[in-house]
Coordinates of C-alpha atoms in Angstrom, one line a residue:
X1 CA 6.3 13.8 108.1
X2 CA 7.3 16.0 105.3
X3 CA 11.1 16.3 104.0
X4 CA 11.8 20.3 103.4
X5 CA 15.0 20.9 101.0
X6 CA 16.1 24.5 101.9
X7 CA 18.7 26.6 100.9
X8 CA 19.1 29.9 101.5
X9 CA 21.2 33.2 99.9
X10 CA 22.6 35.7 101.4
X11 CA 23.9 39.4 101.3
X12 CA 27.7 40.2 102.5
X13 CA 29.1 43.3 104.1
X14 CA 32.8 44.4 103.5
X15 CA 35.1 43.8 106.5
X16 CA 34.9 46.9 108.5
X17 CA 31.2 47.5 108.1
X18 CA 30.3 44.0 109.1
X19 CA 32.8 44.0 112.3
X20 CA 30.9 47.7 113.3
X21 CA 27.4 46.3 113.2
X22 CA 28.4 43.5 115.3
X23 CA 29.6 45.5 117.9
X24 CA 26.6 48.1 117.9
X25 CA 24.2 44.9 118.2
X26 CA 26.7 42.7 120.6
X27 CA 25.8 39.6 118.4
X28 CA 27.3 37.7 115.4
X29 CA 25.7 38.4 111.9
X30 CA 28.1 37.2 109.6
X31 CA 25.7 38.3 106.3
X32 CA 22.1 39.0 106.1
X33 CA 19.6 36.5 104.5
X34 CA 18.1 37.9 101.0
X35 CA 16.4 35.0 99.9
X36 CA 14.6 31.7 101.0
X37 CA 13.7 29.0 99.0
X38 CA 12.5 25.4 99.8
X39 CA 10.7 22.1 98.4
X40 CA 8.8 20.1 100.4
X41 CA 8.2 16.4 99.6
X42 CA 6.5 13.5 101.2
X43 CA 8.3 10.9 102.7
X44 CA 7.7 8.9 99.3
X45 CA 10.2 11.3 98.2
X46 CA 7.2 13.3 96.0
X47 CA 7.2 16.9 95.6
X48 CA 4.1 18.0 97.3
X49 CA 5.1 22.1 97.0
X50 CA 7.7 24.9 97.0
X51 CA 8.3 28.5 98.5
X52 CA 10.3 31.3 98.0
X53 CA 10.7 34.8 98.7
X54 CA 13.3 37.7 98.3
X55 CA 14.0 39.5 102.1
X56 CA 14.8 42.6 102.4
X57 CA 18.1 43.1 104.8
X58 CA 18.3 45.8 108.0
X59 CA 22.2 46.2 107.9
X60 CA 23.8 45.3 105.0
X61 CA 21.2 47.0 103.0
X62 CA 23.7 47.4 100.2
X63 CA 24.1 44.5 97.6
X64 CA 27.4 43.3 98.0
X65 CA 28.9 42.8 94.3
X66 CA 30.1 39.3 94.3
X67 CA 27.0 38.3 95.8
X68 CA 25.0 40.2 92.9
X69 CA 27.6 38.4 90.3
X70 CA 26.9 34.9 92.5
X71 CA 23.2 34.8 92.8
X72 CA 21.8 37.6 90.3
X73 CA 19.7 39.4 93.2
X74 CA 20.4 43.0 92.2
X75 CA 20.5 46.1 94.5
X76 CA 16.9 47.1 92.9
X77 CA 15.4 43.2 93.7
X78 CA 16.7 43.2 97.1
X79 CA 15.3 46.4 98.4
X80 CA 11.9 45.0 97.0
X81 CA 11.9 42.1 99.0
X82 CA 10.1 41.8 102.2
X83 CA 11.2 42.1 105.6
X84 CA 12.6 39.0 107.5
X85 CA 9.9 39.3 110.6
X86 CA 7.3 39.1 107.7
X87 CA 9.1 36.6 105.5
X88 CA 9.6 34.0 107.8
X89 CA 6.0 34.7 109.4
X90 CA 4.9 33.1 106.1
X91 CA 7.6 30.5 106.0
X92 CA 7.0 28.8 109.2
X93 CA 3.0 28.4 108.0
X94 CA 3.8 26.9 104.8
X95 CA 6.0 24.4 106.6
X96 CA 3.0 23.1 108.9
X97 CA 3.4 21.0 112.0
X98 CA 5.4 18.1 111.1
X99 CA 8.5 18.3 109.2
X100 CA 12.3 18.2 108.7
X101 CA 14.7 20.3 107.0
X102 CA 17.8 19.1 104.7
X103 CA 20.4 21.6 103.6
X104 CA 23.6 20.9 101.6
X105 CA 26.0 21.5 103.7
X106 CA 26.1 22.7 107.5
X107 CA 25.7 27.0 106.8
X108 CA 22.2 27.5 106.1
X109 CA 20.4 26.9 109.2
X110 CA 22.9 28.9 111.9
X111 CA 22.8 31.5 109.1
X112 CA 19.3 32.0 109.5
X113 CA 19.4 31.8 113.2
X114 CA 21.5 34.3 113.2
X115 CA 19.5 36.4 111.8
X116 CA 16.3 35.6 113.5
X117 CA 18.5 35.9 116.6
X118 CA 19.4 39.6 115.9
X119 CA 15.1 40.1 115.1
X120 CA 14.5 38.6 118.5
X121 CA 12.5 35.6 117.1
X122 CA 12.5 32.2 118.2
X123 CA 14.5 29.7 116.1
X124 CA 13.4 26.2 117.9
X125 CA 11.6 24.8 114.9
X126 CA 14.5 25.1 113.0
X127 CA 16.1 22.3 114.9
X128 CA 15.3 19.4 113.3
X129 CA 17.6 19.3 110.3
X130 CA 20.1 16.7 108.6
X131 CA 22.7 18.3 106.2
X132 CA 22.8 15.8 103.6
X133 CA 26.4 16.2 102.8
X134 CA 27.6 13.0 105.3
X135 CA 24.5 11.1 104.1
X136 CA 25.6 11.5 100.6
X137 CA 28.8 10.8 101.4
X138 CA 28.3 7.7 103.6
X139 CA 26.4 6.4 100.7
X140 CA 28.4 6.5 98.1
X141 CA 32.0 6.8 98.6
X142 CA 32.1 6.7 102.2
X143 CA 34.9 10.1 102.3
X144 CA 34.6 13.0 104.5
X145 CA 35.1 15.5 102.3
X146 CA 32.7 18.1 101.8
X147 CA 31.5 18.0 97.9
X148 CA 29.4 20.2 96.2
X149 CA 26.0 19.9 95.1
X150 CA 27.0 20.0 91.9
X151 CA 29.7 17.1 92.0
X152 CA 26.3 15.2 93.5
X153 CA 24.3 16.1 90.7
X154 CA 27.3 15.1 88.1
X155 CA 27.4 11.6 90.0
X156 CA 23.9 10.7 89.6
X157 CA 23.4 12.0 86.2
X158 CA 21.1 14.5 87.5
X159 CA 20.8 17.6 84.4
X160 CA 21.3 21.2 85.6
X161 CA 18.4 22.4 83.6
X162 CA 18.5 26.1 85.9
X163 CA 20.7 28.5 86.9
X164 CA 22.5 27.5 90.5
X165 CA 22.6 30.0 93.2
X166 CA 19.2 30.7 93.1
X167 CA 17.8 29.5 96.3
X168 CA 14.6 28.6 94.7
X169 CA 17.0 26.0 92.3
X170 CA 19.3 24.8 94.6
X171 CA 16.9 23.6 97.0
X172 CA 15.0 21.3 93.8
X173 CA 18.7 20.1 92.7
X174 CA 18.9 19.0 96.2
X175 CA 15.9 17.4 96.1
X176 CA 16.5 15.4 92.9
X177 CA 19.6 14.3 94.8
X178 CA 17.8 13.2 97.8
X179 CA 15.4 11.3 95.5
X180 CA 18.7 8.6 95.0
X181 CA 19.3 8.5 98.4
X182 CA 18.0 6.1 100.9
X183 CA 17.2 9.0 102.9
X184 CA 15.3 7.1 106.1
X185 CA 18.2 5.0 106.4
X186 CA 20.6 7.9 106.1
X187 CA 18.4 9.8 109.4
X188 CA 18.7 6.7 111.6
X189 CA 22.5 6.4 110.8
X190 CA 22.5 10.8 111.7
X191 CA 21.4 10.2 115.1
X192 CA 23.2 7.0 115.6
X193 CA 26.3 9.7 115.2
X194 CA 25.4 11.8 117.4
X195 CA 25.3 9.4 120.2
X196 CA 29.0 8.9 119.9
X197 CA 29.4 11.9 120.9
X198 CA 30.0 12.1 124.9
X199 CA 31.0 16.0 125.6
X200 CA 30.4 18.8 123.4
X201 CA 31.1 22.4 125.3
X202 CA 32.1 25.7 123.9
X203 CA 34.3 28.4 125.6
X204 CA 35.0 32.2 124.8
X205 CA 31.8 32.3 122.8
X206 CA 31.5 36.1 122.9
X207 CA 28.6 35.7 120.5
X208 CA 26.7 34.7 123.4
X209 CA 27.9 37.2 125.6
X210 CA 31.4 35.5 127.2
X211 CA 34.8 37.0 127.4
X212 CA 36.7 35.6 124.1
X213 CA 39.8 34.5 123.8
X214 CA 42.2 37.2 122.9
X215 CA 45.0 34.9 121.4
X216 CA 44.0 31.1 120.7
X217 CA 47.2 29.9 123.2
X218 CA 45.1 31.5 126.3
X219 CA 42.8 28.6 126.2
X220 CA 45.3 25.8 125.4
X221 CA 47.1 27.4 128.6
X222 CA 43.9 26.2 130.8
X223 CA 43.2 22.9 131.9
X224 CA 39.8 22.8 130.6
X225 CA 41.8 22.2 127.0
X226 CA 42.8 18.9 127.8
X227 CA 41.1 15.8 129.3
X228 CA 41.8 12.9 131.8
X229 CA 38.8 11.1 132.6
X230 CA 36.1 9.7 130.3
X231 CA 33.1 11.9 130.0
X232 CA 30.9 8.9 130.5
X233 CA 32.3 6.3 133.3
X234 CA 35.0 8.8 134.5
X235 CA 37.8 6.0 134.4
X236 CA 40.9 7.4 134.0
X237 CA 42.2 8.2 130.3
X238 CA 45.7 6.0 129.2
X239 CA 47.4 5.9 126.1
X240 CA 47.5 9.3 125.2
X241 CA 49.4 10.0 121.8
X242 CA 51.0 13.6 120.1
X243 CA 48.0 15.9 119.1
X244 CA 47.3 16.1 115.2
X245 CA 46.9 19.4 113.8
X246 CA 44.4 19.3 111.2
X247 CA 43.2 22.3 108.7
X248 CA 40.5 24.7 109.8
X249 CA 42.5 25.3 113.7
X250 CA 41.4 21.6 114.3
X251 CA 43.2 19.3 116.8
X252 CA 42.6 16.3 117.4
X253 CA 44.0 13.7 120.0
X254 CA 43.4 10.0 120.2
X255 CA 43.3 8.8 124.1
X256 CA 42.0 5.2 125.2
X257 CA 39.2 4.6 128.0
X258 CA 39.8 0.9 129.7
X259 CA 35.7 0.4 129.2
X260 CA 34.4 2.3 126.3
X261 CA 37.7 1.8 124.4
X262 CA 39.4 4.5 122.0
X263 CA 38.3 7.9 122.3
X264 CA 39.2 11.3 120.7
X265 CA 39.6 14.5 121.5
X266 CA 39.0 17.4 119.1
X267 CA 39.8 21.1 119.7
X268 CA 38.2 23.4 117.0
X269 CA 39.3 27.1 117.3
X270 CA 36.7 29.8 115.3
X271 CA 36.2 33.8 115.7
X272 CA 34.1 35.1 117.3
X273 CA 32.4 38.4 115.8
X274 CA 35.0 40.9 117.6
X275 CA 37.9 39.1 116.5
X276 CA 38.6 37.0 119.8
X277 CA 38.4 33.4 119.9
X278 CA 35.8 30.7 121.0
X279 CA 37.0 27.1 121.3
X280 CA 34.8 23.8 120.5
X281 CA 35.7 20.8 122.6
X282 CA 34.1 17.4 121.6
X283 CA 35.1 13.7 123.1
X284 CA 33.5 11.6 121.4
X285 CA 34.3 7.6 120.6
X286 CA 36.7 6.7 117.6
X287 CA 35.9 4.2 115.1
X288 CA 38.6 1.8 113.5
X289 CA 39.1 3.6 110.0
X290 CA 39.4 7.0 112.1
X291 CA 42.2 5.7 114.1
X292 CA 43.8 4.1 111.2
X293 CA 43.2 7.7 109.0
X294 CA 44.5 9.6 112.0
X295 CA 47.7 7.1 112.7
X296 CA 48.2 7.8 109.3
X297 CA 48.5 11.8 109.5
X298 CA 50.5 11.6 112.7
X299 CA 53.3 9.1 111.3
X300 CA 52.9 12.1 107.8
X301 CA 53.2 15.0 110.0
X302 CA 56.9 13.5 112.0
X303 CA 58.3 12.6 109.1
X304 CA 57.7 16.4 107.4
X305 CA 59.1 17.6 110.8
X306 CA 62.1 15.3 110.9
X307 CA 62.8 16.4 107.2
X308 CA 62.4 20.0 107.8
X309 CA 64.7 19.7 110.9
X310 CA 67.4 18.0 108.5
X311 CA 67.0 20.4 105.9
X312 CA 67.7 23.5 108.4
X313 CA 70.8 21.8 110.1
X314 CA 73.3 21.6 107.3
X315 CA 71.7 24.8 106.0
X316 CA 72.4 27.3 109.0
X317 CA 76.2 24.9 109.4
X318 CA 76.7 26.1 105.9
X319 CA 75.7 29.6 106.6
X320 CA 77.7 29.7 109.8
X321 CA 81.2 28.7 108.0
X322 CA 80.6 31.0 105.1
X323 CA 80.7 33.8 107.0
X324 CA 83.3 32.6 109.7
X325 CA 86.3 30.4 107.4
X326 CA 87.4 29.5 110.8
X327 CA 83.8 28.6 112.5
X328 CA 85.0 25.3 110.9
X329 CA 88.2 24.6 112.6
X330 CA 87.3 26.0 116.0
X331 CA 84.1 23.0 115.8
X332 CA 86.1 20.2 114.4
X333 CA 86.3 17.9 118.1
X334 CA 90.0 17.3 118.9
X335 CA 90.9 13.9 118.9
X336 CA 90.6 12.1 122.4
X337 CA 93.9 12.2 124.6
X338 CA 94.8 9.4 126.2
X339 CA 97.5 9.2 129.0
X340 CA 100.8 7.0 128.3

C-alpha cells in the first residue's frame, strides 16, 4: 500500500456570488479547488513520488484576494491551470490501485468532493482517508484540539525550509510529520473509533436535495432530536443528564444503556448552502476521560448560569427602586399578625 499526503488550495467567492451559484446548480460548493498537491510514500515511510497541478475553476473564476495573499496563486496562474475533469483524470493514475490518503485536518477531501460532485464524477476512491490531526494528537499530548501543521512541525523540530500554503509544500511538511508518527498503529486505533460509533444520520441536508431546516429549533421540536433506546440492543436509555452546549452548535448529552454502559448523544447543527439548516446526530459510546471532561463543563456551565442569575436580580431590584422611591416600601413583607 502506498501512504498519499494531500492537501489541497482553493479559490473563494464573496458571499452573494457564492450563495447564487449554489442555487443555479442546487448543490453546495463552498470554493473551487485551484490546486492539488500530494506525496506519495511507501509504507516504510520513503518518499517514492509527488504531484501537483494548478486547476482552473468554472464559477469562481475570479481570484479571490485573500486567497491570492494566502497561497500566491495569482489571477494570471489560475486561469492557466487545467480544468478539474482533466486534472484529476491524471490524479487518479498517478495514485494507482492501492493507496490511502492523509490530510491535516478534516476539509480537504469533502472539498474536493464537492467539487467533483458538481462535475458529475465519481468520488469513491477518495474514501479511504485518515486526517492525521487525532493521530497526531493521540500520540503525543492526547488533547482534542485541532493544531496546525505548523505547531506539529515546531514540536518535532521539523525546519520550514518552503513557503506554506502551497499545496505542493504542505503536503511534504505533512509528510515529514508523518515520518515521526507510528502511523500503522495510528490507522488501527482510526477504525477502532469508528466502531464506537453506533448511529450516525443527518437531517435537513438540502445539499442532497431535502427540505432544510428554516430555524435550528424546528428540528429540536421533533422527536427524532432526542433518543430513548440504544441504537444497538434497543434497551431502554436511563440516567439521562442536562444537555451541554458546546462551540461550533454542538450538543452533547451523556445517557446510560444497562448493557453497553455510558453513551452519548451529540447534536451538531451546520448550513446548508441556502442558508437552512441540516442537523448531525451521532450516539456513540463514551469513554471515562469523556465523561469526566464533559461532567466537568456541565458543573462550569451551572455555575456561570447561577452567577449570571445573581448578578441580574439585585441589578433589575436596584433599577426598579430608582425609578419608583416607593417600589421599596410597597415590597417590604409586613410583619406576620398573629391573633391575641
Amino acid at each position: 500500500m502506498k501512504y498519499i499526503m494531500l492537501d489541497l488550495e482553493w479559490n473563494q467567492a464573496y458571499a452573494q456570488k457564492a450563495i447564487a451559484v449554489q442555487k443555479r446548480l442546487s448543490a453546495r460548493l463552498r470554493g473551487e479547488v485551484i490546486q492539488i498537491g500530494a506525496v506519495m510514500m511507501d509504507e516504510e515511510m520513503n518518499f517514492c513520488g509527488s504531484y501537483s497541478v494548478i486547476v482552473k475553476p468554472k464559477y469562481f473564476c475570479k481570484i479571490h484576494r485573500h486567497v491570492m495573499l494566502l497561497t500566491g496563486i495569482t489571477q494570471e496562474k489560475m486561469d492557466m491551470g487545467i480544468p478539474l475533469e482533466s486534472a484529476i483524470v491524471k490524479f487518479h493514475d498517478w495514485c494507482g490501485d492501492d493507496f490511502a490518503f492523509f490530510t491535516w485536518g478534516p476539509d480537504d477531501i469533502p472539498m474536493l468532493k464537492e467539487n467533483l460532485a458538481v462535475c458529475d464524477i465519481n468520488s469513491d476512491w477518495l474514501d479511504n482517508v485518515f486526517d492525521l490531526q487525532p493521530i497526531f494528537n493521540s500520540q503525543t499530548d492526547g488533547q482534542k484540539q485541532q493544531r496546525s501543521l505548523e505547531y506539529a512541525m515546531e514540536l518535532f523540530n521539523i525546519e520550514q525550509t518552503l513557503p506554506s500554503h502551497d499545496a505542493l509544500n504542505d503536503a511534504y511538511f505533512t509528510a515529514l510529520v508523518a515520518q515521526k508518527l507510528d502511523l500503522k498503529k495510528g490507522m488501527e486505533q482510526y477504525h477502532s473509533a469508528d466502531e464506537d460509533y453506533l448511529f450516525d444520520e443527518t437531517y435537513g441536508d438540502s445539499n442532497i436535495g431535502e427540505d432544510g431546516y428554516v430555524e435550528f429549533s424546528e428540528f429540536f421540536a421533533e422527536e427524532k432530536s432526542s433518543i430513548t433506546h440504544c441504537p444497538k440492543c434497543d434497551k431502554p436509555l436511563t440516567d439521562k443528564h442536562s444537555t451541554l452546549h458546546c462551540k461550533g452548535r454542538r450538543y452533547l448529552t451523556l445517557l446510560n444503556c444497562e448493557e453497553h454502559g455510558p453513551l452519548f448523544l451529540q447534536i451538531k447543527l451546520q448550513k446548508n448552502f441556502d442558508e437552512t439548516w441540516r442537523a448531525r446526530k451521532t450516539v456513540f459510546l463514551a469513554k471515562e476521560t469523556e465523561i469526566a471532561e464533559y461532567l466537568s463543563r456541565l458543573e462550569e456551565s451551572e455555575v456561570k448560569k447561577t452567577k449570571r442569575k445573581r448578578k441580574r436580580h439585585p441589578h433589575s431590584r436596584k433599577k426598579q427602586t430608582e425609578n419608583n422611591p416607593e417600589a421599596s416600601r410597597t415590597q417590604t413583607p409586613a410583619p406576620p399578625v398573629t391573633s391575641a
